[in-house]
CSV table of C-alpha atoms in Angstrom, one decimal:
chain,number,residue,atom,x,y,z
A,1366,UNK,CA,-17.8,28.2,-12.1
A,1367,UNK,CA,-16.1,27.6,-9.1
A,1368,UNK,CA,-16.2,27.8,-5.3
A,1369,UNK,CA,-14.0,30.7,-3.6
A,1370,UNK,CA,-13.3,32.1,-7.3
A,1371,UNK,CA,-15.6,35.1,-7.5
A,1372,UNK,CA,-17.8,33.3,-9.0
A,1373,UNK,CA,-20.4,34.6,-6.9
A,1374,UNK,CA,-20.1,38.3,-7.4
A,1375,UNK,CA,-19.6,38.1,-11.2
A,1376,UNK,CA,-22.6,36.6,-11.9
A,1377,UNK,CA,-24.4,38.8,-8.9
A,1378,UNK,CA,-23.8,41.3,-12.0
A,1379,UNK,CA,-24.5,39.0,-14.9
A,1380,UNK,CA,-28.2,38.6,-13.6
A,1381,UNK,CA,-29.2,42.5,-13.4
A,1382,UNK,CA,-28.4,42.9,-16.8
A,1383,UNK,CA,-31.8,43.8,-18.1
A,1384,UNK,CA,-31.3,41.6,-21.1
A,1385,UNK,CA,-30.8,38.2,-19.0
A,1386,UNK,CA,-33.6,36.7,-16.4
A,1387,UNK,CA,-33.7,35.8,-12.9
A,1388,UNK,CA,-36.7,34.7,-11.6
A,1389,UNK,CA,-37.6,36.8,-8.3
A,1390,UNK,CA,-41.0,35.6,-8.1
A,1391,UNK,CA,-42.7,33.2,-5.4
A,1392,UNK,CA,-41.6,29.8,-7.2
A,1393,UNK,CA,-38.2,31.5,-7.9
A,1394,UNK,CA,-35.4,28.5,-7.4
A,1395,UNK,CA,-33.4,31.6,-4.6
A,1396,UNK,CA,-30.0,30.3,-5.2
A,1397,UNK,CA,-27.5,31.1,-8.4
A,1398,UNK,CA,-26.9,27.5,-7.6
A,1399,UNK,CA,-30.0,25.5,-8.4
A,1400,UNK,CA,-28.3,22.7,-9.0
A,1401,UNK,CA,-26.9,22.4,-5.6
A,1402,UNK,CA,-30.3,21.9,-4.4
A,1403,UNK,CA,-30.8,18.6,-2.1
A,1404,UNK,CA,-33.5,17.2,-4.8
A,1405,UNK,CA,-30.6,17.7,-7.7
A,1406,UNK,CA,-27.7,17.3,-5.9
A,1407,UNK,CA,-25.7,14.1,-7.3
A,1408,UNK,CA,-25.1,12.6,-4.6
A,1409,UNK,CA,-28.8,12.4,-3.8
A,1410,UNK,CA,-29.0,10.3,-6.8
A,1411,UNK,CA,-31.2,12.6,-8.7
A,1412,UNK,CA,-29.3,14.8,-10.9
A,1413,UNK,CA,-31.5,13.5,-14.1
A,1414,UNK,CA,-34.8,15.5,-12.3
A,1415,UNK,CA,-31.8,18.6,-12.3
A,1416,UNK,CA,-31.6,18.5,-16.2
A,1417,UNK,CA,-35.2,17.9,-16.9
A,1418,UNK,CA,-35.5,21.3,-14.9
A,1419,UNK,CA,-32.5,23.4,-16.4
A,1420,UNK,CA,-34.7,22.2,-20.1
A,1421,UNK,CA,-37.6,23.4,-18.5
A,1422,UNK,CA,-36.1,26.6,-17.3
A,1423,UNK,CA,-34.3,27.6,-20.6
A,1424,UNK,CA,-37.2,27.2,-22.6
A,1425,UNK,CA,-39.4,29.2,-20.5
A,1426,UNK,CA,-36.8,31.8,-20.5
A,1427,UNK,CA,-36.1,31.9,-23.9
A,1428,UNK,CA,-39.8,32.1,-24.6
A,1429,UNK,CA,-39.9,35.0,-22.8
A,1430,UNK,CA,-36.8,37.1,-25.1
A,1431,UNK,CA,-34.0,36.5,-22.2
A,1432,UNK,CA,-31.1,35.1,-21.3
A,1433,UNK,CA,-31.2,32.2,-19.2
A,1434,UNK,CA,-28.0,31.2,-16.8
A,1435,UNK,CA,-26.9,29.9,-13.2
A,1436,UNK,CA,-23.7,28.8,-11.6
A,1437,UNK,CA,-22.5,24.9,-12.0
A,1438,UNK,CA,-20.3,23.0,-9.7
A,1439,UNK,CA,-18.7,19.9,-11.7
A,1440,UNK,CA,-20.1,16.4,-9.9
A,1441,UNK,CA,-23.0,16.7,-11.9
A,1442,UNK,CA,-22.0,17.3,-14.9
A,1443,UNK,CA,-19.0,14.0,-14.3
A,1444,UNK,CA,-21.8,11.9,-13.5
A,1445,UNK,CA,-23.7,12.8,-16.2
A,1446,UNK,CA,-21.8,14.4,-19.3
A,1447,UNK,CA,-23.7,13.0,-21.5
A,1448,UNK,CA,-26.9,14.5,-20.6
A,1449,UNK,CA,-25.2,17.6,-20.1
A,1450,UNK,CA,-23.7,17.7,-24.0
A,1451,UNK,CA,-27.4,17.2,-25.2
A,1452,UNK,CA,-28.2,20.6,-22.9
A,1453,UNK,CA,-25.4,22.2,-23.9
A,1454,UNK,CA,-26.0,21.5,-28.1
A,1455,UNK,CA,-29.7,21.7,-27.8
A,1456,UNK,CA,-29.7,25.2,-26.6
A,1457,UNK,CA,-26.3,26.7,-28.0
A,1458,UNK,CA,-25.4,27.0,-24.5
A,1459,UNK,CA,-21.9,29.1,-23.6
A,1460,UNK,CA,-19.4,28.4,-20.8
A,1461,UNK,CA,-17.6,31.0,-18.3
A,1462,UNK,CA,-15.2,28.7,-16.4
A,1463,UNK,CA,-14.5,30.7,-13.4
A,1464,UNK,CA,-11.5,29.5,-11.2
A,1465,UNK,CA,-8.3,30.1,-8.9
A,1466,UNK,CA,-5.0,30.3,-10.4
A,1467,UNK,CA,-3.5,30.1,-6.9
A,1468,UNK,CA,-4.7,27.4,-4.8
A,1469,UNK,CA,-2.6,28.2,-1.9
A,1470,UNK,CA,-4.7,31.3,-1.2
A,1471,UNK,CA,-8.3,29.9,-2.2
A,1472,UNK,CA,-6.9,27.3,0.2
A,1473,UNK,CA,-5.9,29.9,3.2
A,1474,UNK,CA,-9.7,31.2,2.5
A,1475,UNK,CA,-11.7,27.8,2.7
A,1476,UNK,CA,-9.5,27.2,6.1
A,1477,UNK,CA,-11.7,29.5,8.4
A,1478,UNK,CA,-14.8,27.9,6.6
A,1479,UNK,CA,-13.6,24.4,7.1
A,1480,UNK,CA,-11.6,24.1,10.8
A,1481,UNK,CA,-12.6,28.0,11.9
A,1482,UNK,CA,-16.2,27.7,11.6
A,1483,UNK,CA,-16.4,31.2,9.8
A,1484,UNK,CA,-18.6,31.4,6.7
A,1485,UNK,CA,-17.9,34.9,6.3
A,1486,UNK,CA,-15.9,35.3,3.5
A,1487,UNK,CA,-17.6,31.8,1.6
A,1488,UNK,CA,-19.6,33.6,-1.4
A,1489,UNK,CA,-18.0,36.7,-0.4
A,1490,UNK,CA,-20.1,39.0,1.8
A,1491,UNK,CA,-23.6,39.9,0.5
A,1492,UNK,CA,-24.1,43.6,0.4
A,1493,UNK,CA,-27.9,42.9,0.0
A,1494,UNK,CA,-28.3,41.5,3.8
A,1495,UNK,CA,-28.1,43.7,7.0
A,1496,UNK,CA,-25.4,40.9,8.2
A,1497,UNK,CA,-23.3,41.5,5.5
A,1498,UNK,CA,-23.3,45.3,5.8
A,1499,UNK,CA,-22.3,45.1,9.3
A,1500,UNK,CA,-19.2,42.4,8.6
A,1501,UNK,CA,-18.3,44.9,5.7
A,1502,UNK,CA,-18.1,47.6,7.7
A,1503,UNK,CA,-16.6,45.8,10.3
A,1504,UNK,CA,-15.1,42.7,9.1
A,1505,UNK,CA,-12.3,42.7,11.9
A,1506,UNK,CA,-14.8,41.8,14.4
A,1507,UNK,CA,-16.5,39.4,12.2
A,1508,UNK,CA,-16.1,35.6,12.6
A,1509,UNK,CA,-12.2,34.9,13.1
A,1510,UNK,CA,-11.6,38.5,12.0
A,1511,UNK,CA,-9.3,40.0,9.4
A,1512,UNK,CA,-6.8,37.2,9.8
A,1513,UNK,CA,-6.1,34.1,11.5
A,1514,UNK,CA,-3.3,31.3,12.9
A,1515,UNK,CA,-3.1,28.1,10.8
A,1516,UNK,CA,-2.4,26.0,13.5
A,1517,UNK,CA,-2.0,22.5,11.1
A,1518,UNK,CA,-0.2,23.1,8.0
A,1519,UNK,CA,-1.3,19.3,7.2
A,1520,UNK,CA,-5.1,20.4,7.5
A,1521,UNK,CA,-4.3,23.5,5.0
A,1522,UNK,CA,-2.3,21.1,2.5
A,1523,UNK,CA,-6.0,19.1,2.8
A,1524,UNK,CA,-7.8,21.8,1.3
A,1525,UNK,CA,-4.9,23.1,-1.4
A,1526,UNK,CA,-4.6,19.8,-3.1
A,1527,UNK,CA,-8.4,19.3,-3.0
A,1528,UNK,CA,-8.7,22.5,-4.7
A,1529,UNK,CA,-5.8,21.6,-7.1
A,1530,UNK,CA,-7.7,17.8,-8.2
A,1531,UNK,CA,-11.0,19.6,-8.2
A,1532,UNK,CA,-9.9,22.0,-10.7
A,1533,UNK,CA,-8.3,19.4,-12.9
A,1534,UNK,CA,-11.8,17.5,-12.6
A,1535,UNK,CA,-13.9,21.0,-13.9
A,1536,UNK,CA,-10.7,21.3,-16.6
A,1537,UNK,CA,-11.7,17.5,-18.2
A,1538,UNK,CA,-15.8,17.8,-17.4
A,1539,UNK,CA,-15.8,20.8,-19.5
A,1540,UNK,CA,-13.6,18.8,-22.6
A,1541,UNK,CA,-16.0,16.3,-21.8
A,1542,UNK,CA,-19.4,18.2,-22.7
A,1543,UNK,CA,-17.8,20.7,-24.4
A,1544,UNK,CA,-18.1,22.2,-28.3
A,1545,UNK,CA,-14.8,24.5,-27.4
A,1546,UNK,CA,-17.3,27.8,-26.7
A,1547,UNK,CA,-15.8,28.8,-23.0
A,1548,UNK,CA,-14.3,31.6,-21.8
A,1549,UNK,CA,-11.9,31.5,-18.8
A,1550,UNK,CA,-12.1,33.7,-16.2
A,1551,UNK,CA,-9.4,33.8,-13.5
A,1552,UNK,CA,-10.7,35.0,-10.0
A,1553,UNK,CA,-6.9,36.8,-10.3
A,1554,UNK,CA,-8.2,38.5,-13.5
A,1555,UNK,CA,-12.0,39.5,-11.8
A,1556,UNK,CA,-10.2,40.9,-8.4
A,1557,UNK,CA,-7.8,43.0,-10.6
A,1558,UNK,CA,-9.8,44.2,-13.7
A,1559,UNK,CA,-13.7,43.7,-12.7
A,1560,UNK,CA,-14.7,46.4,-14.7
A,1561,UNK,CA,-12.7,44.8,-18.0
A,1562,UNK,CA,-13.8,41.1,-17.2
A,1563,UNK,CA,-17.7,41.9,-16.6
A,1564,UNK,CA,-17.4,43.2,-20.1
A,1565,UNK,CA,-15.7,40.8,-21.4
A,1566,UNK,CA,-18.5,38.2,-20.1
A,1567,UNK,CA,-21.0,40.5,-21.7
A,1568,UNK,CA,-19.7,40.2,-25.2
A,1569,UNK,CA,-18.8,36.5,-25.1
A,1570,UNK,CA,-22.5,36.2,-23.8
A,1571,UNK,CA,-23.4,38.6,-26.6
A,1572,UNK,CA,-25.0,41.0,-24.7
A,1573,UNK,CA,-25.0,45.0,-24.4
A,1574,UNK,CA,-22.5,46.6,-22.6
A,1575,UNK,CA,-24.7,47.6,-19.5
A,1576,UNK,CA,-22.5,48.2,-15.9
A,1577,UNK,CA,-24.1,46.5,-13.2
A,1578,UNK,CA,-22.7,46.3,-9.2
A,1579,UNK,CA,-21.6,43.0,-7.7
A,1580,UNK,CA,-24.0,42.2,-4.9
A,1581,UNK,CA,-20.9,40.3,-3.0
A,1582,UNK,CA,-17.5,41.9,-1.4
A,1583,UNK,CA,-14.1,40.4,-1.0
A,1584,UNK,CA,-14.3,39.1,2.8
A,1585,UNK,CA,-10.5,38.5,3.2
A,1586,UNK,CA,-7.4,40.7,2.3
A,1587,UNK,CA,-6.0,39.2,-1.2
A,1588,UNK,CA,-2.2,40.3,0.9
A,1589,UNK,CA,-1.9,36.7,2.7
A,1590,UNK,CA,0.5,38.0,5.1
A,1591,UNK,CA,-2.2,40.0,6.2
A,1592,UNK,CA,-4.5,37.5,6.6
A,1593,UNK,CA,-2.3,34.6,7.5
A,1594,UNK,CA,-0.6,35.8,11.4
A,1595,UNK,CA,1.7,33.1,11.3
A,1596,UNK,CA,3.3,33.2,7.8
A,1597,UNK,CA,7.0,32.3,8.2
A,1598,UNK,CA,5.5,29.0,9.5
A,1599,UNK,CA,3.6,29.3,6.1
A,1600,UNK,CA,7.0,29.8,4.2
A,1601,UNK,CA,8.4,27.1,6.3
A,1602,UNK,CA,5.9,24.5,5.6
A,1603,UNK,CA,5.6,25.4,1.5
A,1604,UNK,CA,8.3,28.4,0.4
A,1605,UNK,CA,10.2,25.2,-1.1
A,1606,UNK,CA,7.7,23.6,-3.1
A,1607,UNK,CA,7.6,24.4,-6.9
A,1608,UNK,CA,3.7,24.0,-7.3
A,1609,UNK,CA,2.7,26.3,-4.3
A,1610,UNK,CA,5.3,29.0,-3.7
A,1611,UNK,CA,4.4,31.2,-6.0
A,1612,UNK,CA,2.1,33.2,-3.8
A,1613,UNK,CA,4.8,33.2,-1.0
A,1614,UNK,CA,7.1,35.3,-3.2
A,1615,UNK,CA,4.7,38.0,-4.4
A,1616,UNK,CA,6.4,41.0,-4.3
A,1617,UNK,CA,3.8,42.8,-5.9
A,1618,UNK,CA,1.5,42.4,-3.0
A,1619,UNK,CA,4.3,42.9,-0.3
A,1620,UNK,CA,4.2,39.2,0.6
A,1621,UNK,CA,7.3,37.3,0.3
A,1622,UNK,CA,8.8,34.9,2.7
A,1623,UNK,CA,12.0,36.3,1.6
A,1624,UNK,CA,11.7,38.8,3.9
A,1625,UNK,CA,10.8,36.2,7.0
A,1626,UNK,CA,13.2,33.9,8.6
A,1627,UNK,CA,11.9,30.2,9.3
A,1628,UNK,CA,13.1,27.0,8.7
A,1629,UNK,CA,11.9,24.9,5.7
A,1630,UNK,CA,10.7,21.5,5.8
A,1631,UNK,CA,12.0,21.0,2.6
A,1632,UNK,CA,11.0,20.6,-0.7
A,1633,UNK,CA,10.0,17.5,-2.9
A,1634,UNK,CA,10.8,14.5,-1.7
A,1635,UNK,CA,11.5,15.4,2.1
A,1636,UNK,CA,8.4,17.5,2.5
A,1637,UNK,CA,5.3,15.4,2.8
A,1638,UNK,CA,2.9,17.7,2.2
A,1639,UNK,CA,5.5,19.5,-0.7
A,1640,UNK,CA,3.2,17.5,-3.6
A,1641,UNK,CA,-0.4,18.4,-5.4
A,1642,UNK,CA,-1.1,14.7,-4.3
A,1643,UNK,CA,-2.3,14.5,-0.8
A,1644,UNK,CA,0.5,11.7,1.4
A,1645,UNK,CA,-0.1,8.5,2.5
A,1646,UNK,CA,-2.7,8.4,5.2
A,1647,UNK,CA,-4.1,12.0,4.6
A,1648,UNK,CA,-7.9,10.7,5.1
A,1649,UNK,CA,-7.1,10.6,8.4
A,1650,UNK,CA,-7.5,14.2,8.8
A,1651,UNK,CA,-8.7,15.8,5.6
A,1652,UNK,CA,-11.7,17.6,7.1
A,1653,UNK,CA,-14.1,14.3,7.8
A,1654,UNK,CA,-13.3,12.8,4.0
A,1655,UNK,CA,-12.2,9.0,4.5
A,1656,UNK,CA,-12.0,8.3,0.6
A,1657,UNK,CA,-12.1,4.4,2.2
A,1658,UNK,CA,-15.2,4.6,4.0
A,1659,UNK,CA,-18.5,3.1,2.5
A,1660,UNK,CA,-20.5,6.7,1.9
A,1661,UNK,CA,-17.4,7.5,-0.9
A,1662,UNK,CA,-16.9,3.8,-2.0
A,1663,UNK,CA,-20.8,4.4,-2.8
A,1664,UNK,CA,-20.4,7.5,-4.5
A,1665,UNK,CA,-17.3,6.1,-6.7
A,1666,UNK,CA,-19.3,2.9,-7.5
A,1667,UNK,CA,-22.6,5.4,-8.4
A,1668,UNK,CA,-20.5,7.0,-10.9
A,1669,UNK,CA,-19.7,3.8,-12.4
A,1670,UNK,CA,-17.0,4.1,-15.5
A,1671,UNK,CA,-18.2,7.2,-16.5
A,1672,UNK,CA,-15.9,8.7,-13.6
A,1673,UNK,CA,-13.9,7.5,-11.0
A,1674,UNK,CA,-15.1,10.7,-8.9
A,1675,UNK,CA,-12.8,10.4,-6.1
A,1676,UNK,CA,-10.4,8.0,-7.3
A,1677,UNK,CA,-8.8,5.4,-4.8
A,1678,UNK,CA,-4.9,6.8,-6.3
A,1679,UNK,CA,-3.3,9.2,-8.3
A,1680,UNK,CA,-2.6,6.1,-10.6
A,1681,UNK,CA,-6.1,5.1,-11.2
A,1682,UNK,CA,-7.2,8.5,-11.8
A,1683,UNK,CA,-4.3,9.2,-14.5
A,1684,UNK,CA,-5.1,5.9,-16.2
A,1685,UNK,CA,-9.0,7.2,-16.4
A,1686,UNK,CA,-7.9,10.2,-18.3
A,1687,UNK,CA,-5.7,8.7,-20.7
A,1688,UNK,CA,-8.5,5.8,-21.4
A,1689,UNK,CA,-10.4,8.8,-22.3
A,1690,UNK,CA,-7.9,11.0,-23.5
A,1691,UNK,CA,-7.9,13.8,-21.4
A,1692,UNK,CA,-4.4,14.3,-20.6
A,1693,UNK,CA,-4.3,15.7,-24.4
């Protein structure tokens, strides 16, 4: 699964089925995340300790007639695929690969998180906690409110094409510990059809059809002109460009920057910030992440061969996945 995807509601309702376990109890790990833990995380070095746990964890589960299951982010399992594949075959493990279709709007999300300060709408809002009742009921007076001013269409371009590379990283970690049993899951698909798409979950999982309620609620409009209060500099800064724009002519949603007047910047090759790869120079204000500095240098060199996590060019990492054939 994915960040900003849904990905925590849906499985919100995959744990209350009665037939699959989550451990409530006073060693229980309290995220759907375990793996994001400090003491697994993979930048901490120890994402072997991780493993040994999920084998723990499954067996005891199974022991116990259930369904085991958590949420995954992808650095671990790039670091380590092998490990992962031995998981995966030793305990018929399935996949639900939950993403974004449209990065431009996961993007427009993760920008009140990243320059607003607002975690609001990160995990969606829990209706389980007396904080998230009250932003549900009153989301408009909530962190930056129902919508916002992108003030530096460079910073937003940041987070879209990070969101674009990180998907095609999940897209090649799953071929890489992969037997071909996933199921994809658009967030598009969840915010549309929930009803059809928990189900669908439930039978690729193999498990009754029992409804369930999402503990999480959207906490931004899915209308970006709603959220966005200065979209014709939106459409100005990507109306033009081929791999975003789809989003900015939705008519279905009543959002199209045909309706607004601006004036583009262009398209490819005269926009700079046009592309899926970030420009020249764009470490300089991607949100803290120098991808020259020695913490990331670190990281790449940790990772060794197996994966050039954040690679120094869109050349080197293109040559990776055709050494390993993953462009296939």
């Amino acid at each position: 699964m994915t960040s900003h995807a849904g990905s925590t509601a849906l499985i919100s309702q995959l744990v209350e089925h009665p037939q699959v376990y989550w451990d409530r109890g006073p060693d229980a790990v309290g995220t759907f995340e375990p793996m994001n833990q400090p003491k697994f995380r993979a930048k901490s070095g120890n994402v072997t300790a991780g493993i040994e746990w999920i084998r723990e964890y499954f067996t005891m589960v199974l022991e116990k007639g259930k369904m085991p299951g958590f949420k995954l982010g992808i650095l671990p399992v790039l670091k380590y695929p092998e490990e992962f594949k031995k998981i995966i075959d030793e305990f018929d493990t399935k996949i639900i690969f939950n993403y974004r279709r449209d990065h431009l709007k996961r993007a427009i999300g993760r920008y009140a998180y990243h320059y607003l300060g607002d975690k609001t709408s990160i995990g969606g809002i829990n209706t389980n906690s007396e904080e998230g009742l009250h932003a549900l009921e009153d989301r408009c007076s909530t962190g930056v409110g129902c919508s916002y001013e992108i003030t530096n269409m460079a910073n937003l371009h940041c987070i879209m094409t990070r969101s674009w590379k990180a998907h095609q990283y999940k897209v090649d970690g799953i071929k890489m510990i992969s037997d071909g049993c996933v199921l994809e899951e658009p967030y598009e698909d969840y915010l549309k059809y929930p009803t059809d798409v928990y189900h669908q979950s439930l039978d690729f999982l193999g498990l009754e059809r029992v409804d369930t309620s999402a503990a999480r609620e959207k906490g931004t409009s899915d209308k970006i002109c709603e959220v966005v209060e200065n979209f014709a500099e939106l459409c100005a800064a990507f109306a033009e460009c081929p791999a975003w724009n789809e989003s900015l002519r939705n008519r279905e949603d009543g959002c199209s920057c045909d309706d607004y007047k601006y004036t583009s910047m262009g398209g490819p090759g005269v926009n700079p910030i046009c592309e899926t790869w970030p420009p020249e120079g764009y470490e300089k204000w991607c949100f803290g992440i120098c991808e020259a500095c020695p913490e990331t240098l670190t990281l790449r060199e940790r990772a060794g061969r197996r994966w050039p996590w954040i690679p120094e060019s869109k050349e080197t990492w293109e040559t990776y996945r055709k050494e390993q054939g993953l462009d296939r």
